[in-house]
Short mmCIF file of C-alpha atoms in Angstrom, two decimals:
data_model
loop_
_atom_site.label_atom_id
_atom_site.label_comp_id
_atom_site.label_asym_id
_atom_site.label_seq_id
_atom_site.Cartn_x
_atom_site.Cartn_y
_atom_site.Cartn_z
CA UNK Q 30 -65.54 -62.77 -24.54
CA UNK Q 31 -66.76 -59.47 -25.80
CA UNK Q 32 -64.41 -56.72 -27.44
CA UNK Q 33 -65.25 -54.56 -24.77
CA UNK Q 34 -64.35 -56.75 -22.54
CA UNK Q 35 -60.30 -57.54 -22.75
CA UNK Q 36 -58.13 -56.29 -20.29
CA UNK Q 37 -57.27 -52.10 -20.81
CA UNK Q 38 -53.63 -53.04 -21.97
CA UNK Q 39 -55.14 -55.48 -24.81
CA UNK Q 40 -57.69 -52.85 -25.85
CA UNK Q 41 -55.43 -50.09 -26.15
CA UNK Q 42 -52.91 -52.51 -28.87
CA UNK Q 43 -56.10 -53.08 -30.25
CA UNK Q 44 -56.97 -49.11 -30.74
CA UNK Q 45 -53.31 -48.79 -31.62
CA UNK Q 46 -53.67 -51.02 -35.07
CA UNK Q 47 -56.86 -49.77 -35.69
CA UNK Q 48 -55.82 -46.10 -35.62
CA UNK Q 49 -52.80 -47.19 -37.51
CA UNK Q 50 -54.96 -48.51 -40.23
CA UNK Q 51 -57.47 -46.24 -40.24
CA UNK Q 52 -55.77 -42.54 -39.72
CA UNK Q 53 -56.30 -40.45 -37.17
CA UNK Q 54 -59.43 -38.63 -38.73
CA UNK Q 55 -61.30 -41.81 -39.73
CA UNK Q 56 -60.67 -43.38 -36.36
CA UNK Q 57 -61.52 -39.99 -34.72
CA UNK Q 58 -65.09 -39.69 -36.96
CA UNK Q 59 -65.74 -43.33 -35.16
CA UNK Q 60 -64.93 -42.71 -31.82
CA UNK Q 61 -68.86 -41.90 -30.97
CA UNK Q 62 -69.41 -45.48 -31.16
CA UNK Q 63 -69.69 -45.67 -27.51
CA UNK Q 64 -67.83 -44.04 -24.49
CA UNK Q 65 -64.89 -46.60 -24.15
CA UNK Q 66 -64.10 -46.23 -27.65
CA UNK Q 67 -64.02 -42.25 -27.30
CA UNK Q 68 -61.67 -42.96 -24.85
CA UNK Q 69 -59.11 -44.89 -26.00
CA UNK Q 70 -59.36 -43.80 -29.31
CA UNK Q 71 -58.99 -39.96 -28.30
CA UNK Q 72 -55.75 -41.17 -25.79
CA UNK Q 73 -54.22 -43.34 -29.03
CA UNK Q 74 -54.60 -40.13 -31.22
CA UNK Q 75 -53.47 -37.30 -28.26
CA UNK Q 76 -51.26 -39.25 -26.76
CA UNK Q 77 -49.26 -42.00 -28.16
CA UNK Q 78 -48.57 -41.00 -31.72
CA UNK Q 79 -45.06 -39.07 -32.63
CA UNK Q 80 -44.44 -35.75 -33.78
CA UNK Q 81 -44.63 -36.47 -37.21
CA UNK Q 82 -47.88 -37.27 -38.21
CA UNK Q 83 -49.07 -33.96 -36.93
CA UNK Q 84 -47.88 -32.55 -39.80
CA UNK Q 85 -49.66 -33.77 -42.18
CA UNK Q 86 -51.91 -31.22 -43.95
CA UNK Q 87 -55.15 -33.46 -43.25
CA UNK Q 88 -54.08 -34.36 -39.27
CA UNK Q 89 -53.26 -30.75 -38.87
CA UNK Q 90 -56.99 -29.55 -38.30
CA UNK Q 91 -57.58 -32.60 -35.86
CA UNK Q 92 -54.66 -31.59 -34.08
CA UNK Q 93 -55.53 -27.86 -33.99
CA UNK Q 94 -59.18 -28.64 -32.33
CA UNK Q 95 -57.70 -31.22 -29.60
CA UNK Q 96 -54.55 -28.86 -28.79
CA UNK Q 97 -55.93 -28.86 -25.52
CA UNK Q 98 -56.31 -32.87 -24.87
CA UNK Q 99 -52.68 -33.25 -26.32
CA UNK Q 100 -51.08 -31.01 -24.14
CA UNK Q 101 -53.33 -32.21 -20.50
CA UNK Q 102 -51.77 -35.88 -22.22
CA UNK Q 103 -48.01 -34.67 -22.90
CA UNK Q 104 -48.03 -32.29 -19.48
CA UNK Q 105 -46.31 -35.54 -17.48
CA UNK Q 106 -45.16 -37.82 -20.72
CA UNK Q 107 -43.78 -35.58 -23.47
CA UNK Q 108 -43.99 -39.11 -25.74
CA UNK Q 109 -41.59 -36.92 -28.44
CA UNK Q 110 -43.26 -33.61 -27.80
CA UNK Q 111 -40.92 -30.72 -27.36
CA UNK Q 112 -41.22 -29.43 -23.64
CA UNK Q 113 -41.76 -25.51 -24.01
CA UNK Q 114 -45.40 -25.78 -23.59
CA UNK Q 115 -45.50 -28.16 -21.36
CA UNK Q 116 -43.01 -26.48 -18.77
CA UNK Q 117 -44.53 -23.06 -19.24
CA UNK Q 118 -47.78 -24.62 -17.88
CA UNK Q 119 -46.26 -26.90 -15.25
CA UNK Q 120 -44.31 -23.45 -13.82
CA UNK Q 121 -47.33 -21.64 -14.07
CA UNK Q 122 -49.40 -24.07 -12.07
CA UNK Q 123 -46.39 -24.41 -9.34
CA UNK Q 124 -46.49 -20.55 -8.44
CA UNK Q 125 -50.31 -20.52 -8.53
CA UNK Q 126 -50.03 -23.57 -5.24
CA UNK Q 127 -47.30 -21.44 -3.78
CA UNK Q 128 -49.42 -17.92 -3.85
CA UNK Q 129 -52.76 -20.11 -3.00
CA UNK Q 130 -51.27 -22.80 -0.53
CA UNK Q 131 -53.88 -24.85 -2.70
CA UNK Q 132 -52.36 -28.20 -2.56
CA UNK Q 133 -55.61 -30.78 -3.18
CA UNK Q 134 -55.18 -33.10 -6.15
CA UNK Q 135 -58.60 -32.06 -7.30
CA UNK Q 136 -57.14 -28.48 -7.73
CA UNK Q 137 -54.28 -29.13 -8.98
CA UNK Q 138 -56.18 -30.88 -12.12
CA UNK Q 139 -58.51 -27.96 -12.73
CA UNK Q 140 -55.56 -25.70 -12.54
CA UNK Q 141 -53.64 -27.89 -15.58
CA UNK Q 142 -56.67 -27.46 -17.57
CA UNK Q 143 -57.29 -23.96 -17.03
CA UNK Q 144 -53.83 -23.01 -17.86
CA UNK Q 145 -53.55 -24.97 -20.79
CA UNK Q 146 -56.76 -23.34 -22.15
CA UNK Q 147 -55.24 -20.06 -21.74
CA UNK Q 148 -52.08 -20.94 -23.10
CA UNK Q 149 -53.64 -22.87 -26.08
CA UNK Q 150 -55.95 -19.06 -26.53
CA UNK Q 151 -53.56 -16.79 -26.38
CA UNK Q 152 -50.06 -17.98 -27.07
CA UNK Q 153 -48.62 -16.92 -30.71
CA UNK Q 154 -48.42 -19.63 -33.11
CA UNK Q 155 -49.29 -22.43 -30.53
CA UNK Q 156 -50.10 -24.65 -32.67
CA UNK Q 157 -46.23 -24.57 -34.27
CA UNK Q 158 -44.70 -24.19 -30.30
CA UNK Q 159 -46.46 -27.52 -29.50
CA UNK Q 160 -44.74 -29.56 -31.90
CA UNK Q 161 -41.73 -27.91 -33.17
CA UNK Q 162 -41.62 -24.50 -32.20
CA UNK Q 163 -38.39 -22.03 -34.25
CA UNK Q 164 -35.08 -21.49 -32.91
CA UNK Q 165 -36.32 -17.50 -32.65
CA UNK Q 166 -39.31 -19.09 -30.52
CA UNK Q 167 -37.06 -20.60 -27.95
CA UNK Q 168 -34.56 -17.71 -28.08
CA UNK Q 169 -37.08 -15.26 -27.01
CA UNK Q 170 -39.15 -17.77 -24.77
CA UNK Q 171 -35.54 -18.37 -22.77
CA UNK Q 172 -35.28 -14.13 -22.20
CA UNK Q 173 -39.15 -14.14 -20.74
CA UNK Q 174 -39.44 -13.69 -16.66
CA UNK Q 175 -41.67 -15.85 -14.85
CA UNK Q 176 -43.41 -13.22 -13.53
CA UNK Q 177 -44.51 -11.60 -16.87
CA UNK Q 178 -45.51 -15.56 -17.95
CA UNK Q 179 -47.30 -16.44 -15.25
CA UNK Q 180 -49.29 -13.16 -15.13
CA UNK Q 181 -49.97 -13.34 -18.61
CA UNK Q 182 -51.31 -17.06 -18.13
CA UNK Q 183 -53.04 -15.79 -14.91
CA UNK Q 184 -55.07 -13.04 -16.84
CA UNK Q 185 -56.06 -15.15 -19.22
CA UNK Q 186 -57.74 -17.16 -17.03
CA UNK Q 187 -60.34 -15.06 -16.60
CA UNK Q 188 -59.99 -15.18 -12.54
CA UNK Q 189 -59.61 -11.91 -11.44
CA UNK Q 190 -59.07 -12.77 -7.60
CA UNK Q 191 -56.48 -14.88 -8.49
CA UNK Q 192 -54.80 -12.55 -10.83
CA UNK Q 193 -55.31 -10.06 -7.90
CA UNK Q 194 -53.23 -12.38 -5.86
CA UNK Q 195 -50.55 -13.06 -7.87
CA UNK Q 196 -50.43 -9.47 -8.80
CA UNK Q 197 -49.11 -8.98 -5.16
CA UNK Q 198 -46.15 -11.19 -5.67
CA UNK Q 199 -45.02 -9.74 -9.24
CA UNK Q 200 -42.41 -7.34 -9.39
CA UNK Q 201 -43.09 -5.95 -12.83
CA UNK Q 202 -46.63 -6.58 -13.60
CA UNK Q 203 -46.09 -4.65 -16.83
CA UNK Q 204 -43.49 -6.66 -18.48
CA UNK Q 205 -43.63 -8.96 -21.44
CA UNK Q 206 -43.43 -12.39 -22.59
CA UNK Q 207 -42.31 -13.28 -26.02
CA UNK Q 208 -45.20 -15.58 -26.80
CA UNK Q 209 -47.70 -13.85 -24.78
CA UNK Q 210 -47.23 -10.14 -24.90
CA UNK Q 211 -48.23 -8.35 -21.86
CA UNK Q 212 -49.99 -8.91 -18.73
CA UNK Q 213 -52.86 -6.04 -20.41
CA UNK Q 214 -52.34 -7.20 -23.95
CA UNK Q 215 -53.88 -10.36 -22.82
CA UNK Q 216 -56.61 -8.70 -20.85
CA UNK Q 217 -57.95 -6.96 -23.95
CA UNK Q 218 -57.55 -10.04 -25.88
CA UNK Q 219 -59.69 -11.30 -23.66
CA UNK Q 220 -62.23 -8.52 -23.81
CA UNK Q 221 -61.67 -8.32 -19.40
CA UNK Q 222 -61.91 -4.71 -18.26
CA UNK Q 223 -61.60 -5.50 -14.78
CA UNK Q 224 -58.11 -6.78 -15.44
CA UNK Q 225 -56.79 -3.89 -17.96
CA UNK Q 226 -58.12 -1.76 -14.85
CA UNK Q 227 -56.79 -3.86 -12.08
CA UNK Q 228 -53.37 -3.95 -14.21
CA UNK Q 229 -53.92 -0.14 -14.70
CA UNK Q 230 -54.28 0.80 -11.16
CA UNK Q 231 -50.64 -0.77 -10.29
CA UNK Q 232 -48.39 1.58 -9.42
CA UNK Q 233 -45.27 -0.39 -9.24
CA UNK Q 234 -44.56 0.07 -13.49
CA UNK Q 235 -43.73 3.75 -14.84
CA UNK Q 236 -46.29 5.73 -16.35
CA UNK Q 237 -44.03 6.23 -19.69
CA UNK Q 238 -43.86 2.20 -19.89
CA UNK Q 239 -48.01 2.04 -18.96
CA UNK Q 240 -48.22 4.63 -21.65
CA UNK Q 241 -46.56 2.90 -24.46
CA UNK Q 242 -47.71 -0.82 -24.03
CA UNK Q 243 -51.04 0.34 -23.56
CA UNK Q 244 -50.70 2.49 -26.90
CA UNK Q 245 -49.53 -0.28 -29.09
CA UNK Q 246 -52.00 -2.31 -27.45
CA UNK Q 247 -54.88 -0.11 -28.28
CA UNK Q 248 -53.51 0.01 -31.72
CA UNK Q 249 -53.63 -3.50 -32.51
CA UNK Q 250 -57.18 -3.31 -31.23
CA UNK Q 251 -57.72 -0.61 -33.60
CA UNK Q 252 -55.92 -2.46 -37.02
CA UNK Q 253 -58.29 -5.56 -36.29
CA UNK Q 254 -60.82 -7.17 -38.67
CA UNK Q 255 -64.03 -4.79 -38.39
CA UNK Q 256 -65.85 -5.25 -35.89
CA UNK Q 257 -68.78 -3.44 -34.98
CA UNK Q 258 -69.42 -5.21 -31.38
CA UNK Q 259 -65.48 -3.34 -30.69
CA UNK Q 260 -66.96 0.27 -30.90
CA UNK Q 261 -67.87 0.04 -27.54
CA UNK Q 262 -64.95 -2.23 -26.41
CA UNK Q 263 -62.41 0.61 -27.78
CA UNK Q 264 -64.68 3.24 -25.94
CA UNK Q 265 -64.13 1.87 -22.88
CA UNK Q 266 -60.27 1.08 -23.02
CA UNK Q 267 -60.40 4.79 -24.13
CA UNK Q 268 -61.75 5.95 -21.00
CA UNK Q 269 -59.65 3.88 -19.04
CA UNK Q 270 -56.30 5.06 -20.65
CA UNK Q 271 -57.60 8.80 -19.84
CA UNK Q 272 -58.48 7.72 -16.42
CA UNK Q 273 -54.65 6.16 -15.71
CA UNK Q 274 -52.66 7.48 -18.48
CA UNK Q 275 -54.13 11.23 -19.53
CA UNK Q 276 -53.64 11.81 -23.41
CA UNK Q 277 -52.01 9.32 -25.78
CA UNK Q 278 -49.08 10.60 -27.77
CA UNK Q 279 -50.04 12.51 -30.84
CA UNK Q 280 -49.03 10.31 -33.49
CA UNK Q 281 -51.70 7.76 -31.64
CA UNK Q 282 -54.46 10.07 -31.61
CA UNK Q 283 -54.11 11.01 -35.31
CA UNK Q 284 -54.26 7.43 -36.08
CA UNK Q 285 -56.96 6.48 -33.81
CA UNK Q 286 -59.16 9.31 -35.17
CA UNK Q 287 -58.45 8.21 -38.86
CA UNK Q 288 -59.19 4.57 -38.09
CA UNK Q 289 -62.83 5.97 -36.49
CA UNK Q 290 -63.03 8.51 -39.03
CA UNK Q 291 -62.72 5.25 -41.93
CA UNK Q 292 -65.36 3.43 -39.66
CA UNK Q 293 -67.62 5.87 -39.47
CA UNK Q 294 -67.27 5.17 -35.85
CA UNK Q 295 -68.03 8.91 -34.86
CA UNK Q 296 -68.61 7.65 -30.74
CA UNK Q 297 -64.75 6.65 -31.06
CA UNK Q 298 -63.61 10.04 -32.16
CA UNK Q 299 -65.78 11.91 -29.96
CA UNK Q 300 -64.00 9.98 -27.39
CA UNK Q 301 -60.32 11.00 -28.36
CA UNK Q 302 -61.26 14.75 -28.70
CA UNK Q 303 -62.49 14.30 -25.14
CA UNK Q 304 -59.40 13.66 -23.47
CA UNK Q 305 -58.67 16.98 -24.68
CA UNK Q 306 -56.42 18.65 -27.06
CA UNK Q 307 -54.10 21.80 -27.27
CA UNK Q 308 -53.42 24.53 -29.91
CA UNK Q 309 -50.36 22.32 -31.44
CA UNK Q 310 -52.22 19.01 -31.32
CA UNK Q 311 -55.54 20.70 -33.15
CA UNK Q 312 -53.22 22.01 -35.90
CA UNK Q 313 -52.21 18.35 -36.41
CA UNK Q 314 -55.81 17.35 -36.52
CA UNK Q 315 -57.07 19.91 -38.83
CA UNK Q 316 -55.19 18.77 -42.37
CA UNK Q 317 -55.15 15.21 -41.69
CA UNK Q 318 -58.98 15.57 -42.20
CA UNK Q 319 -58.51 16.41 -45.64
CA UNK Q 320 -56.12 13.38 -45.82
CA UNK Q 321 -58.63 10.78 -44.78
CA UNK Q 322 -61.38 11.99 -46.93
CA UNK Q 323 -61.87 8.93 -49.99
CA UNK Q 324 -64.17 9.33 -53.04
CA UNK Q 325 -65.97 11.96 -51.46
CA UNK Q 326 -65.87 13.88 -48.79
CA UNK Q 327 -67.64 12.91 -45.62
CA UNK Q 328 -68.34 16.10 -43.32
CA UNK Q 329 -69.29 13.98 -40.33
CA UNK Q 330 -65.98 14.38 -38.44
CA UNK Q 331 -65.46 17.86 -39.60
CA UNK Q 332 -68.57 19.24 -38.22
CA UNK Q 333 -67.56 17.37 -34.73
CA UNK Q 334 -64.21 19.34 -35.47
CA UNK Q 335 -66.24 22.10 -35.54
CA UNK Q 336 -68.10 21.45 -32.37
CA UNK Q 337 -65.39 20.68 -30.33
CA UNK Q 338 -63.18 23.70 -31.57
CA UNK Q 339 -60.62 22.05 -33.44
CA UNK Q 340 -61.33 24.89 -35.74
CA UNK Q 341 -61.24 28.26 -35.02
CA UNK Q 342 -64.00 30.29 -36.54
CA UNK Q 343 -62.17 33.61 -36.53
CA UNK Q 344 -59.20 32.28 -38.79
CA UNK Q 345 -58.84 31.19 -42.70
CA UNK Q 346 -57.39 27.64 -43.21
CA UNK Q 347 -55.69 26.57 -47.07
CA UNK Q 348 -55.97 22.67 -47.32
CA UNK Q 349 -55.86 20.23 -49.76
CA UNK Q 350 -56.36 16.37 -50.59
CA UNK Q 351 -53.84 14.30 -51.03
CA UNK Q 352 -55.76 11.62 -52.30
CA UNK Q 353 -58.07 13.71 -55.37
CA UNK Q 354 -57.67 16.94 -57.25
CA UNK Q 355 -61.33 16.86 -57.67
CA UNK Q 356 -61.85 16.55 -53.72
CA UNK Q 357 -63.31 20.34 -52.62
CA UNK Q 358 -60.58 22.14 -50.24
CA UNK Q 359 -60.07 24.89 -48.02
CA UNK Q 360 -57.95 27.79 -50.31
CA UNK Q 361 -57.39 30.58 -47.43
CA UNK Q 362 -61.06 30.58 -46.38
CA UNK Q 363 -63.07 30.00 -42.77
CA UNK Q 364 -65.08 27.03 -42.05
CA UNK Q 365 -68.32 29.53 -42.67
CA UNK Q 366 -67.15 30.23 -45.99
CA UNK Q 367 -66.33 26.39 -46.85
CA UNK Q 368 -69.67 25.77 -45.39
CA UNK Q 369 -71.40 28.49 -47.89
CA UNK Q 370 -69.65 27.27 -50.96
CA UNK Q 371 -70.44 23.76 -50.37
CA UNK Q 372 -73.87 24.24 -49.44
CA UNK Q 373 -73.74 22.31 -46.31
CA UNK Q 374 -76.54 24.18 -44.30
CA UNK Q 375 -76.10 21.82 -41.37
CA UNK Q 376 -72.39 23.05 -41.55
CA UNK Q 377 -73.36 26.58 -41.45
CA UNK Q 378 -75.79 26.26 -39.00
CA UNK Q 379 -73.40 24.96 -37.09
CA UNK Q 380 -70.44 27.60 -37.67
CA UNK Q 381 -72.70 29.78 -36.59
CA UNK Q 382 -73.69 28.49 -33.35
CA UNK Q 383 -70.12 28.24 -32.57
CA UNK Q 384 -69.14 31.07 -32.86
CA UNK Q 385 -68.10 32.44 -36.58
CA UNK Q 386 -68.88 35.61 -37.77
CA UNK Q 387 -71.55 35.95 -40.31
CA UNK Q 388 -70.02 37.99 -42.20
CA UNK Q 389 -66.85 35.35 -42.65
CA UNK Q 390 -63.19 35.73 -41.59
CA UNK Q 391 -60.34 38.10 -42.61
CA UNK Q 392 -57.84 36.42 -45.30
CA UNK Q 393 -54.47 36.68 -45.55
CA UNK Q 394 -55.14 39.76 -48.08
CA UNK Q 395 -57.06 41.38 -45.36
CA UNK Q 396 -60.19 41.39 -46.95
CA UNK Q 397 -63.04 40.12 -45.46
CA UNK Q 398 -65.05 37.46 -47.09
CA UNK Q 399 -68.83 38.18 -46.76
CA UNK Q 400 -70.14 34.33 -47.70
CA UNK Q 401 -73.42 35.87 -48.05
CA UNK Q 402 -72.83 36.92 -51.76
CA UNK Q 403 -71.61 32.71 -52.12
CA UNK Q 404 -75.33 32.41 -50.56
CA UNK Q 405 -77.17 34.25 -52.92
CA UNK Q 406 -75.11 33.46 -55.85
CA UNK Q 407 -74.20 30.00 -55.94
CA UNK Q 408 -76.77 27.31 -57.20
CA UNK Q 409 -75.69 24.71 -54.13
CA UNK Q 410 -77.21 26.89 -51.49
CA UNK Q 411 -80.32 26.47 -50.38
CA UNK Q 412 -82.38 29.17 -49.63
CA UNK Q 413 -82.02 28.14 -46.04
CA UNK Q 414 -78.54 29.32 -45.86
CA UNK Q 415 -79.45 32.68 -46.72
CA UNK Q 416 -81.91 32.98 -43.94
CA UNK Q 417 -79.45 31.50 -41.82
CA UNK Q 418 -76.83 34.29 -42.69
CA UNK Q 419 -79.51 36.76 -42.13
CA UNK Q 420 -80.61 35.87 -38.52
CA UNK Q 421 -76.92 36.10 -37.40
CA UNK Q 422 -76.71 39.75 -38.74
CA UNK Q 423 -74.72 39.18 -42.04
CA UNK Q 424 -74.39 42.24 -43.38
CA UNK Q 425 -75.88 43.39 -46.92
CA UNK Q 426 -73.82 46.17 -47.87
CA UNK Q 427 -70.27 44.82 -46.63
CA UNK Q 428 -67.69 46.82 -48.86
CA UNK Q 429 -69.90 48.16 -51.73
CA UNK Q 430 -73.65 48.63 -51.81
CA UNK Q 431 -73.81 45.62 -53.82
CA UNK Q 432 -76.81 44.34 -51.59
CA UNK Q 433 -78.65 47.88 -52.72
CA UNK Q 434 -82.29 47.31 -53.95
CA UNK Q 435 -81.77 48.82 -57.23
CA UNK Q 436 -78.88 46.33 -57.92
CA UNK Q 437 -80.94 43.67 -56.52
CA UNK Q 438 -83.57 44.31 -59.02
CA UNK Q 439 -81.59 43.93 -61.96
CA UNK Q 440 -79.69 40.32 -60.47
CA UNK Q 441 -81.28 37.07 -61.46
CA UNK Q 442 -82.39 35.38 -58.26
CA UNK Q 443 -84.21 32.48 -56.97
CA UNK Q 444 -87.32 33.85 -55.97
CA UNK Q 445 -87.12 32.13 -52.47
CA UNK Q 446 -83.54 34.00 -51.76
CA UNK Q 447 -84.67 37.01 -53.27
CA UNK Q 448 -87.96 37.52 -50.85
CA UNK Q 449 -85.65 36.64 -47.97
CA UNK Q 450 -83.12 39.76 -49.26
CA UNK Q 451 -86.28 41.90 -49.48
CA UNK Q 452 -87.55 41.25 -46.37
CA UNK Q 453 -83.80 42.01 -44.59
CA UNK Q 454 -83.73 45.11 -46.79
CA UNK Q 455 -86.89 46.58 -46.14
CA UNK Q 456 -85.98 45.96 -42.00
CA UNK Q 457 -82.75 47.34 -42.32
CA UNK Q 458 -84.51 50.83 -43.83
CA UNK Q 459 -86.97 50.83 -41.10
CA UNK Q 460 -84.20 50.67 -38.69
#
């Protein structure tokens, strides 16, 4: 008589010794040998052994990658398992035949397997809850509703008609589960818009409680690894939070915009100035941007500051790093003025165009700056900042004839800047 051909009850003793003798990851690296061995050999390992040998540091990674085959095994027989996973999917699977009036055999095992895989995905520290999960564990796992389990389970899934239907029959689709989070936490685990939008749309929850989940869900979105493929992930749960929500709260939006500004992730900050901003909230903005800047400065967010009118042109602004003395800040001066003594023509140009005055702001000393003397003066400007200063009617005499072509005869300038000068002076005698 061949091996393979002894009665199932004599083969399985026989898989029992020899995964005995071997350990579970040798007999597991030989289970290929042909399909009857795979399956006995993966029931032996998922199925029959106690609690204990899971533990072991070389079983654990064996038993993290067939989490999924020892809980379909254990669902029925716990075989020394502790029950919480097990019940949370057999409840799960219950309501989803009640809400479906799905009752076939067939569905009932795609349903176990689906669940599992969504509890084995996205329930915290599964791995620990399977064997022996912590007193806190089954504390806060005792508090959880069904409705805020199965939903979470449901979401998870990936099915949005069903989560549609069960939706229906929740009476708090925005409340939590200990191991699972929220219904919308799970979603954007997931990476499923439809369900953060389905979930959004519900008006049963309070916009307050919608506000705040979604916040500190969009936060931990936000602290994640780097990711560059989540740019456009976080751009879209942006929009949909302004769609359902309006603004975040402040401190959010500060944070969010420091996380994009550290990411260079420019499309994300663009975003949270879009959902709009008052006085108040743009006087938060304005110094934490001075906050956020590293080893050196990068302008990048503060010319989209700029654009979008964080800043107003018309006023001074005093600033400073909190992160480097040598870090250049704003000491009771415009953006235009900043711009001029940094040399940033893009800046300027862009001061300009939005507004500022040429010929600078008023300080608090009520004297008016006039950053076209930083323009001809200062080595860091180019001569297109001069020019630029010039089309937008800067004026060359401002409080003393400093600007007056005998003085400008006698003042070392770069030849570029000082043709430019001539050129304004000689139209501004025509005229």
């Amino acid at each position: 008589m061949e091996l393979l051909d002894l009665p199932p009850e004599v083969f399985q003793r026989i898989m029992q010794k020899y995964v005995a003798k071997a350990g579970l990851c040798d007999a597991w690296k030989h289970r290929e040998v042909c399909k009857t061995f795979n399956v006995y050999i993966t029931v032996e390992i998922f199925k029959h052994q106690p609690m204990k040998v899971y533990s072991s540091r070389r079983n654990r990674g064996l038993f993290r990658k067939g989490l999924t085959v020892f809980l379909e095994y254990r669902l029925e027989h716990l075989y020394g398992a502790h029950d919480l996973l097990p019940s949370a999917v057999r409840m799960a699977v219950a309501k989803i035949i009640e809400i479906t009036q799905e009752t076939s055999v067939k569905e009932r095992i795609e349903l176990n397997k689906e669940v599992i895989a969504a509890v084995v995905k996205f329930w915290k520290n599964v791995h620990v809850a399977a064997i022996k999960p912590s007193k806190c564990t089954e504390t806060g796992c005792s508090k959880d509703t069904d409705d805020a389990r199965l939903l979470c389970l449901v979401v998870g899934m990936g099915r949005l008609d069903l989560t549609r239907s069960v939706l229906k029959h929740c009476t708090d689709p925005w409340s939590e589960a200990y191991c699972l989070g929220s219904p919308v936490d799970v979603a954007v685990r997931a990476r499923d818009l439809a369900a953060v939008e389905l979930l959004l749309t519900d008006t049963r929850s309070h916009k307050r409680t919608k506000s705040s989940i979604f916040s500190r869900t969009i936060d931990r979105v936000f602290h994640a690894q780097k990711d560059e493929s989540k740019v456009d992930f976080l751009e879209k749960l942006l929009s949909l939070y302004c769609t359902f929500l309006g603004r975040p709260r402040t401190e959010y939006c500060i944070r969010w915009l420091g996380y994009a500004h550290h990411r260079g992730a420019i499309s994300i900050s663009r975003k949270i100035l879009d959902m709009g901003f008052n006085s108040a909230l743009a006087a938060e903005y304005r110094p934490c941007l001075f906050e956020w800047w590293g080893e050196k400065p990068d302008r990048i967010t503060m010319k989209l500051f700029v654009e979008r009118k964080v800043f107003d042109m018309a006023k001074t602004y005093t600033f400073r790093s909190t992160r480097s003395d040598s870090l250049p800040v704003m000491n009771d001066e415009s953006v235009l003025y900043y711009a001029v003594r940094l040399g940033d023509a893009d800046l300027v140009q862009l001061a300009l165009r939005s507004g500022a005055d040429a010929n600078g702001a008023i300080n608090s000393s009520g004297i008016r700056e006039y950053p076209i003397r930083q323009a001809i003066t200062n080595s860091n400007c180019e001569a297109k900042i001069l020019e630029l200063l010039l089309a937008y009617n800067a004026d060359l005499i401002g409080v003393d004839p400093f600007f007056g072509k005998h003085n400008l005869e006698k003042c070392h300038i770069e030849s570029t800047k000082r043709k430019l000068l001539e050129e304004a002076i000689k139209r501004t005698d025509n005229n």
